[in-house]
Coordinates of C-alpha atoms and ligand atoms in Angstrom, one line a residue:
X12 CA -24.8 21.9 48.0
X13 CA -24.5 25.8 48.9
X14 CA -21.9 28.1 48.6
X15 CA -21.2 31.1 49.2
X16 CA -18.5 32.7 47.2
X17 CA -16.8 36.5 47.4
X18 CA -16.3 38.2 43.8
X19 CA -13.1 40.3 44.0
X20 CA -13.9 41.9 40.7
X21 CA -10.7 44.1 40.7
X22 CA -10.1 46.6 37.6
X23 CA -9.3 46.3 34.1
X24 CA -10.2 43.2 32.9
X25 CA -10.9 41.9 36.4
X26 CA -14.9 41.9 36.2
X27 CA -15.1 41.0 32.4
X28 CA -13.2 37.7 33.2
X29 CA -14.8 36.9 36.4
X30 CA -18.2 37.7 34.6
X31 CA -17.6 34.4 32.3
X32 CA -16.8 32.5 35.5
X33 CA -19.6 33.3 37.1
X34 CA -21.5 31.7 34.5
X35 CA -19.2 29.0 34.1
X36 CA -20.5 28.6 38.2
X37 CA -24.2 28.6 37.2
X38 CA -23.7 25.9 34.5
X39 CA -21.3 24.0 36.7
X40 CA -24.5 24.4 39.4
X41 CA -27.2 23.1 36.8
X42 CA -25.2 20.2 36.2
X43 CA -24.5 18.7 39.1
X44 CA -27.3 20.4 41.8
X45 CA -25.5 23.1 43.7
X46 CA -26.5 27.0 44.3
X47 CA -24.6 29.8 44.6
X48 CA -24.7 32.7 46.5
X49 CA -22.1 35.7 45.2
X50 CA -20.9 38.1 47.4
X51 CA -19.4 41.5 45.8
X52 CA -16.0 42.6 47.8
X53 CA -14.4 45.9 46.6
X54 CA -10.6 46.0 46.1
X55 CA -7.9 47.2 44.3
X56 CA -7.8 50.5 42.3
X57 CA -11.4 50.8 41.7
X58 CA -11.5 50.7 46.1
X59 CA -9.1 53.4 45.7
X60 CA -11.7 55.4 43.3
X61 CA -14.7 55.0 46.0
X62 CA -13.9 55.1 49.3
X63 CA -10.1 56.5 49.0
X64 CA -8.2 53.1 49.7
X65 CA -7.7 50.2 47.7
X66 CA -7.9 47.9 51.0
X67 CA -11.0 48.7 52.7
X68 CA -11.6 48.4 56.2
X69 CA -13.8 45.0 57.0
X70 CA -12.5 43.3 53.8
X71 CA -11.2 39.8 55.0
X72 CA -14.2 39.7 57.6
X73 CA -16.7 39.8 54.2
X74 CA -14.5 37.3 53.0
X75 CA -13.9 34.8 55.6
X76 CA -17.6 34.6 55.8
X77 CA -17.7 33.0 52.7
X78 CA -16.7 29.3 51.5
X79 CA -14.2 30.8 48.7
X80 CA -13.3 34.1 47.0
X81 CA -12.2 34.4 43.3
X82 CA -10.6 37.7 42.1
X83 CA -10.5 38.9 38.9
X84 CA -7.2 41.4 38.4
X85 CA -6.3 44.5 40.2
X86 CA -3.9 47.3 39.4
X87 CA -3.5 49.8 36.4
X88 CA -1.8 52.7 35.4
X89 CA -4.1 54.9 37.4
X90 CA -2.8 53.9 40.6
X91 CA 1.1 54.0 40.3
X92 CA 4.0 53.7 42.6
X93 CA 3.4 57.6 42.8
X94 CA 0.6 57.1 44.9
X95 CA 0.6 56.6 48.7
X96 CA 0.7 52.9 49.9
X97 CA -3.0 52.5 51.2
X98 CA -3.8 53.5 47.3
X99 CA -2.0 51.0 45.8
X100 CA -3.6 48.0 44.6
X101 CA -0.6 45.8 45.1
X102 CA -1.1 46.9 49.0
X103 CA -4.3 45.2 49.1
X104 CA -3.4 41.8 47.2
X105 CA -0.3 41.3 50.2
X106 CA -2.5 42.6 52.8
X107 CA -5.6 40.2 51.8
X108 CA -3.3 36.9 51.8
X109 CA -1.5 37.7 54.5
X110 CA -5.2 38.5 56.7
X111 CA -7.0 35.1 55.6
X112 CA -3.2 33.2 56.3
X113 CA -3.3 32.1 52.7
X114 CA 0.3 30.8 52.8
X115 CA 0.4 28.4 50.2
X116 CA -0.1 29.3 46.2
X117 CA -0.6 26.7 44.0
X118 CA -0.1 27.5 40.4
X119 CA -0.2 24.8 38.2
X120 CA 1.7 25.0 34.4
X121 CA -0.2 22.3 32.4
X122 CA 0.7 22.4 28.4
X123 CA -2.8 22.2 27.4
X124 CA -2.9 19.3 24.2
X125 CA -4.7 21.5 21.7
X126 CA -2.3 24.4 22.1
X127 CA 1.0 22.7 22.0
X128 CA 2.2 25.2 19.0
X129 CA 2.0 27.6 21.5
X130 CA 4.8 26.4 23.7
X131 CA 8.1 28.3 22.6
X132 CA 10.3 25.7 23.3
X133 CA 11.7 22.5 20.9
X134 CA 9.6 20.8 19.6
X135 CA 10.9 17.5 21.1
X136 CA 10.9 19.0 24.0
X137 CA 7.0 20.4 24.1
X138 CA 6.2 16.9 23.1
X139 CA 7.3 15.4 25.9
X140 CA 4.7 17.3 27.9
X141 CA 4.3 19.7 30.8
X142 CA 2.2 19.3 33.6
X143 CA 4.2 20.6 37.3
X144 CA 2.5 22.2 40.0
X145 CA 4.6 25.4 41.5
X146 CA 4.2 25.5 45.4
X147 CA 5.1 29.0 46.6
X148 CA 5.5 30.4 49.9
X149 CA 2.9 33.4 49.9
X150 CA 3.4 35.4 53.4
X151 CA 7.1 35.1 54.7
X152 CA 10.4 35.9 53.1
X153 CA 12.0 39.5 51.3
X154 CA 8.6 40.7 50.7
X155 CA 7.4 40.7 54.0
X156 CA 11.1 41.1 55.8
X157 CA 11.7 44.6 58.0
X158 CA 13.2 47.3 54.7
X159 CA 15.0 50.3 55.7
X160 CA 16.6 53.3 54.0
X161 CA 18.7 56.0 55.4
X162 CA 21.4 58.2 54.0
X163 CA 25.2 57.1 54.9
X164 CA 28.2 59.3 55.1
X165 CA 30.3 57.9 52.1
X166 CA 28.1 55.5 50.0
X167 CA 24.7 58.1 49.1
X168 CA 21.7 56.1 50.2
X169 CA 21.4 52.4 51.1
X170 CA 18.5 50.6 51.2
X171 CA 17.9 46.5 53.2
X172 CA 15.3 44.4 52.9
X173 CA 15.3 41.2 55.4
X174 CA 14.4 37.8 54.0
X175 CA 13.7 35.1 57.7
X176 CA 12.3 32.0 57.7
X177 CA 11.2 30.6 60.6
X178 CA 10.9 26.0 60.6
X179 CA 7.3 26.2 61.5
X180 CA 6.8 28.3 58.1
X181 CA 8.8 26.5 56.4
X182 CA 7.1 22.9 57.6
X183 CA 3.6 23.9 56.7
X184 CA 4.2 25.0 53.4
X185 CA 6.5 21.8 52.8
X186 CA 3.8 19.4 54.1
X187 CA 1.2 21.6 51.0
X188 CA 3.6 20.3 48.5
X189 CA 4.4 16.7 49.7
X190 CA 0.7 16.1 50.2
X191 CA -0.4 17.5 47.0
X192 CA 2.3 14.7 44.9
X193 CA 0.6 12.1 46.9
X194 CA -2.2 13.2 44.6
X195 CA 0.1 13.9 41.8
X196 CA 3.4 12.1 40.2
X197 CA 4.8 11.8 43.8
X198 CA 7.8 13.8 43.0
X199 CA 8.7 17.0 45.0
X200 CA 11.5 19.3 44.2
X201 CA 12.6 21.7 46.4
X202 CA 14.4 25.0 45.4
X203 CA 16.2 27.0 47.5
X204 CA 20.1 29.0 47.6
X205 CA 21.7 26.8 50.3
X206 CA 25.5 27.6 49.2
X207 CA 24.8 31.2 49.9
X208 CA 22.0 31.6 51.7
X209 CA 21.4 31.0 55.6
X210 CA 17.5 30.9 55.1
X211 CA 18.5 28.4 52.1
X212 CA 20.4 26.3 54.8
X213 CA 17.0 25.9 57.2
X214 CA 14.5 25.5 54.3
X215 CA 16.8 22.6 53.1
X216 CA 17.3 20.7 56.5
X217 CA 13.3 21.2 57.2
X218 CA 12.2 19.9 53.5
X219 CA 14.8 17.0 53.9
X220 CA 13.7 16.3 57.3
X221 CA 10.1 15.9 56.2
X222 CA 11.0 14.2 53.6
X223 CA 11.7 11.3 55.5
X224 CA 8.1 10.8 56.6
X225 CA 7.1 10.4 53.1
X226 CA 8.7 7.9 52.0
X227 CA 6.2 7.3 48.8
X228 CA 7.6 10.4 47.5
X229 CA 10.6 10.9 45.3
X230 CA 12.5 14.0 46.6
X231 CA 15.1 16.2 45.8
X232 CA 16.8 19.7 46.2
X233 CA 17.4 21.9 43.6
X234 CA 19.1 25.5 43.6
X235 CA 16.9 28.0 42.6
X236 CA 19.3 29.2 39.1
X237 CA 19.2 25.5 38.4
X238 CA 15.6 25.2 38.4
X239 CA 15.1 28.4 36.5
X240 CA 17.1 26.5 33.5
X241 CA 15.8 23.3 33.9
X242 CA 12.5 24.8 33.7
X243 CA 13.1 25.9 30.2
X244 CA 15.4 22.5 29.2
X245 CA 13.3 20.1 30.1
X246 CA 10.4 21.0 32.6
X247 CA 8.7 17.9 31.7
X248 CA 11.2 16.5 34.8
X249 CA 9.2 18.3 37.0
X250 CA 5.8 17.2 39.2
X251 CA 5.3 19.8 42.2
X252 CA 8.1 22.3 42.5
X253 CA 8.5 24.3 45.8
X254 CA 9.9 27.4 46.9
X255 CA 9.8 30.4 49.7
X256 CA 8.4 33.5 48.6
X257 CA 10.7 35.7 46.2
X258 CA 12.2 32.8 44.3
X259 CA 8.6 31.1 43.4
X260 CA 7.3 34.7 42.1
X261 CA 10.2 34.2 39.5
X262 CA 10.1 30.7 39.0
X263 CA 6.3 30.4 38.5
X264 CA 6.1 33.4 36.0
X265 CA 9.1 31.0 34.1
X266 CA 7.2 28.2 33.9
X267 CA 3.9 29.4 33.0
X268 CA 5.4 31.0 29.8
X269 CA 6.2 27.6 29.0
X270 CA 3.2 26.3 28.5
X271 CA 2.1 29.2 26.5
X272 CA -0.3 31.9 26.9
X273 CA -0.1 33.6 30.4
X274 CA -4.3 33.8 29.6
X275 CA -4.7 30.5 30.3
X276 CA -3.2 30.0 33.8
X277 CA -4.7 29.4 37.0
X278 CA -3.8 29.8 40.9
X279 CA -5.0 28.9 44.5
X280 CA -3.7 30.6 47.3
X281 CA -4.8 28.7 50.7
X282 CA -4.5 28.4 54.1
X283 CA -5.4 26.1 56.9
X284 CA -8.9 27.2 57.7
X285 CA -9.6 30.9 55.9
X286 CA -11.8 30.3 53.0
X287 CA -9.1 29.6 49.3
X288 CA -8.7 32.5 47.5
X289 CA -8.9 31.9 43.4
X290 CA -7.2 34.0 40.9
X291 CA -6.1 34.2 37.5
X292 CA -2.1 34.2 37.1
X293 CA -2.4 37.2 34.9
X294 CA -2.7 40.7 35.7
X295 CA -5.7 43.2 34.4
X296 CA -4.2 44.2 31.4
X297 CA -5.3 47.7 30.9
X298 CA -4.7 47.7 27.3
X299 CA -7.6 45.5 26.3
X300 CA -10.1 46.1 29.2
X301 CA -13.6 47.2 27.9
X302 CA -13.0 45.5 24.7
X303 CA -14.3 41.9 25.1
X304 CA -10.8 40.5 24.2
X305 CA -9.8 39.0 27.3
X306 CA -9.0 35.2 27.3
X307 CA -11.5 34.2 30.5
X308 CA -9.7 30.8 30.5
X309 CA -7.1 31.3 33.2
X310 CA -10.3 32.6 35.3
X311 CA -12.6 29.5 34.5
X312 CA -9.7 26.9 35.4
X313 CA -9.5 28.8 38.4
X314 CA -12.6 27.6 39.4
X315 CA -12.2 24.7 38.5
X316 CA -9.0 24.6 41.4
X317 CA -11.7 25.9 43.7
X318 CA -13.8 22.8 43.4
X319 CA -10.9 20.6 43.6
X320 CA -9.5 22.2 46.5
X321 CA -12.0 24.4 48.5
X322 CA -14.9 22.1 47.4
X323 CA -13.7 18.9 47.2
X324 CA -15.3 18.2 44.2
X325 CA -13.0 16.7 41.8
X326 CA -16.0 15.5 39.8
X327 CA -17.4 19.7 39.0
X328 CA -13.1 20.3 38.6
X329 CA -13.0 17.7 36.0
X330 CA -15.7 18.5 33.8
X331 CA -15.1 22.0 33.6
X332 CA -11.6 21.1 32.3
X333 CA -12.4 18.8 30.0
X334 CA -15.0 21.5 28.7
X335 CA -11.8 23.9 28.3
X336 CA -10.0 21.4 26.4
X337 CA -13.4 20.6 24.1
X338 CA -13.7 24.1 23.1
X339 CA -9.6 24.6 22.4
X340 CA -10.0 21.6 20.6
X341 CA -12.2 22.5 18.5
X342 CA -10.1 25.4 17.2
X343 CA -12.0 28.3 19.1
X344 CA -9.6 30.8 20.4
X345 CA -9.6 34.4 21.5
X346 CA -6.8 37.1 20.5
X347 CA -4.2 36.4 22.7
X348 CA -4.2 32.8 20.9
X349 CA -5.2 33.0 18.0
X350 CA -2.2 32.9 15.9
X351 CA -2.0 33.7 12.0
X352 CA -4.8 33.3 10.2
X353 CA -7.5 31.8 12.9
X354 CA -10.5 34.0 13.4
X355 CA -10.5 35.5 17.0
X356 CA -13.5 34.9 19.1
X357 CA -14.1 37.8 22.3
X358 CA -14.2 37.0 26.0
X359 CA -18.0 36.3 26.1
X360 CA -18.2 33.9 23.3
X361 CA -15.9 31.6 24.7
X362 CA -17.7 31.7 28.1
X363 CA -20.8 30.7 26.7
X364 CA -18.8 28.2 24.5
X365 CA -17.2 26.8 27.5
X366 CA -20.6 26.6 29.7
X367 CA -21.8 24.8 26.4
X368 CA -19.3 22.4 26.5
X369 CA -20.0 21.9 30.5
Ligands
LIG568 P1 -0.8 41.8 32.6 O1 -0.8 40.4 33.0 O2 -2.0 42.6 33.0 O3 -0.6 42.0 31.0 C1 0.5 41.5 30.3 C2 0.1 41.3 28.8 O4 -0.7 40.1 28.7 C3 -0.7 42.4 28.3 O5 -0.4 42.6 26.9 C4 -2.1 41.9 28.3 O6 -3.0 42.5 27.3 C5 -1.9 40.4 28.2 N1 -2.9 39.7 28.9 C6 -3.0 39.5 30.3 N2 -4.1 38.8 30.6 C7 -4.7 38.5 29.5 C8 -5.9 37.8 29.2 N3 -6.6 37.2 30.1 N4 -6.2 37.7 27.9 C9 -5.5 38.2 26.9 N5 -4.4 38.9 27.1 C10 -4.0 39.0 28.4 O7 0.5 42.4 33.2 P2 1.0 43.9 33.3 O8 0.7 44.6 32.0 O9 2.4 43.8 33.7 O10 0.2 44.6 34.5 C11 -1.0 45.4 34.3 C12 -1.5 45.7 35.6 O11 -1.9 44.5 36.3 C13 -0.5 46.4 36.6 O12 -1.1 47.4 37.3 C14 -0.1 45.3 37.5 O13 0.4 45.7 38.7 C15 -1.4 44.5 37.6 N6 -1.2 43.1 38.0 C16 -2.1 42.5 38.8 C17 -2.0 41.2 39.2 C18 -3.1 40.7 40.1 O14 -4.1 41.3 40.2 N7 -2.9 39.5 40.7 C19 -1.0 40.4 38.7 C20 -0.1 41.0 37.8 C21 -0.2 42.3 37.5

C-alpha cells in the first residue's frame, strides 16, 4: 500500500526522533511491501524563526491531505510565555487538533517487561503489571472555555476560565473509549468531579447512559482524585481510563511515570475523518537536543499506533513492538535509561538497532 504521511518535525529533539522513525517507516515498508511518501510541515518554534508564526497559514490543509501526520516535539526556551500568542508553539499544537477535529488522545502506559526496574513503585505492585490505555478529551473543556480578566474594585484583578461540556462531545469521545476495550480488557473507567462539578454531572449521566449499550463491557465511575491515587496504588486495576480535557492532561502525565521513562511513551490524537496525528508523549527537551541522546522509542511506538489505528495494520503495529521489546531486552538502552553502570547507546544507534530487530 501507499501513504502519504506529514513530518511535523518541531524543535529540539523533534527532528532527531522523528529521523529514527522515519527509518523505522522504511524498514517497516521493506518488510511487509508498502511505500511512503513524507511530506515536510513546519510548526512550532522553528515556524516562528521563518515565517514569524509558529502556526502557519495552510497548515491543516497540508495535512489533511495526507493519510497521517507524526510530530516530533515543539516548544523551547526561545519562544516563552513572553512572546505574543501566534509565536508560541503551544498556540500551534491546540490550534492543529482542534482544525483536523482530533478529539480523542489515546495514550497508552504499558510497563514494558524488560524495563520493569524502572517503574518507581513496589515491587509487588510493578509485578502485577501495567498495561491501561488513557482516553482524553482533546478540544472541549477549561482549555478551550471563554477566559477573562479585568480589574475589580476591592479584590485587585480576577481572572475566569469556563470549562462546558456539551452531550454530543461528551458521547463521541465516550463511544472512542468503549470501542477501544472491545479490543482491549473490556473495562472502562470513567473519571470525572460529579460531587462538585455540574459538567461532572453530564459527563457521568452520558458515560452511564452509553454504558448500557455495551453491555460486554465492565464499567464504572471514578472521581478524578480517586483515580489519581489509584493510579499510583495499584494501576494494574485499570484497562481504558477516560476523562474530559484538563483532568486527562494530569492523569495521563501520572500514569505514564508509572511505567517509567517518559522516553518511551506514545500517543494518538484522532478524529472521525481528519487524517490521526502521532506524537511522542514527551516534550523537545532542549537540554539534550543536538546531542544524539534522545530515547527515539516513544516516537517509534508511535508509529507503531499509527498502523494500528490510521492503517489498520495491526500486523506492521506488532512487529515493530515486538522489535522494541527485542532490543530492550537485550540490554541496549540510551541515557535516559540506562541506569548505573550500563553503557549508554545514542539516539541513532538504537534506531538502526530497532529497524534491525524489524
Ligand atoms: P520535556 O519532555 O521536553 O523534558 C523533560 C525531561 O525529560 C528533560 O530532562 C528531558 O531531557 C527529558 N526527556 C524528554 N524526552 C526525552 C527523550 N525522548 N529522551 C530522553 N530524555 C528525554 O519537558 P519540558 O522540559 O517540560 O519541556 C521542554 C519544552 O517542550 C517546552 O518548551 C515545552 O513547552 C515543550 N513541550 C512540548 C510538547 C509537545 O510538543 N507535545 C509536550 C511537552 C512539552
Amino acid at each position: 500500500m501507499n501513504f502519504k504521511i506529514a513530518l511535523i518535525k518541531g524543535d529540539g529533539i523533534g527532528p532527531e526522533v522523528v529521523g529514527e522513525a522515519v527509518k523505522v517507516l522504511e524498514a517497516v515498508g521493506k518488510k511487509f511491501g508498502h511505500r511512503f511518501t513524507f511530506v515536510d510541515v513546519l510548526l512550532g518554534g522553528c515556524a516562528t524563526d521563518a515565517v514569524g508564526k509558529s502556526y502557519p497559514d495552510g497548515t491543516a490543509e497540508k495535512c489533511n491531505a495526507c493519510d497521517a501526520v507524526l510530530l516530533g516535539a515543539v516548544g523551547g526556551p526561545k519562544w516563552g510565555s513572553d512572546k505574543p500568542a501566534e509565536q508560541r508553539p503551544e498556540t500551534a499544537l491546540l490550534a492543529i487538533r482542534k482544525d483536523l477535529g482530533l478529539y480523542a488522545n489515546l495514550r497508552p502506559a504499558f510497563l514494558r517487561p524488560a524495563l520493569a526496574g524502572a517503574c518507581p513503585l513496589k515491587q509487588e505492585t510493578a509485578e502485577k503489571g501495567i498495561d491501561l490505555m488513557m482516553v482524553r478529551e482533546l478540544t472541549g473543556g477549561i482549555y478551550f472555555g471563554k477566559r477573562d480578566r479585568y480589574q475589580t474594585e476591592d479584590r485587585g484583578v480576577e481572572c475566569t476560565d469556563l470549562m462546558a461540556y456539551s452531550e454530543r462531545e461528551i458521547e463521541r469521545i465516550g463511544r472512542r473509549a468503549f470501542e477501544l476495550a472491545r479490543l482491549r480488557r473490556k473495562k472502562v473507567s470513567s473519571v470525572d468531579k460529579a460531587n462538585v462539578l455540574e459538567t461532572s454531572r453530564l459527563w457521568r449521566s452520558v458515560m452511564r447512559r452509553l454504558s448500557e449499550e455495551y453491555p460486554d463491557v465492565q464499567y464504572e465511575d471514578i472521581l478524578v482524585d480517586n483515580c489519581a491515587m489509584q493510579l499510583v496504588r495499584d494501576p494494574g486495576q485499570f484497562d481504558v481510563v477516560v476523562t474530559e480535557n484538563m483532568f486527562g492532561d494530569i492523569l495521563s502525565d501520572e500514569a505514564s511515570m508509572v511505567t517509567g521513562s517518559i522516553g518511551l511513551l506514545p500517543s494518538a490524537s484522532v478524529g472521525d475523518s481528519a487524517p490521526g496525528l502521532y506524537e511522542p508523549i514527551h516534550g523537545s527537551a532542549p537540554d539534550i537536543a543536538g546531542q544524539d541522546k534522545a530515547n527515539p522509542i516513544a516516537t517509534i511506538l508511535s508509529v507503531a499506533m499509527m498502523f494500528r489505528y490510521s492503517f489498520h495494520l495491526s500486523d506492521e503495529a506488532d512487529a515493530i513492538e515486538a522489535a522494541v521489546d527485542r532490543v530492550l531486552g537485550e540490554g541496549w538502552r540510551t541515557p535516559d535509561i540506562a541506569g548505573p553502570g550500563v553503557a549508554p547507546i545514542g539516539t541513532r544507534q538504537m534506531g538502526d538497532l530497532i529497524c534491525q530487530a524489524i
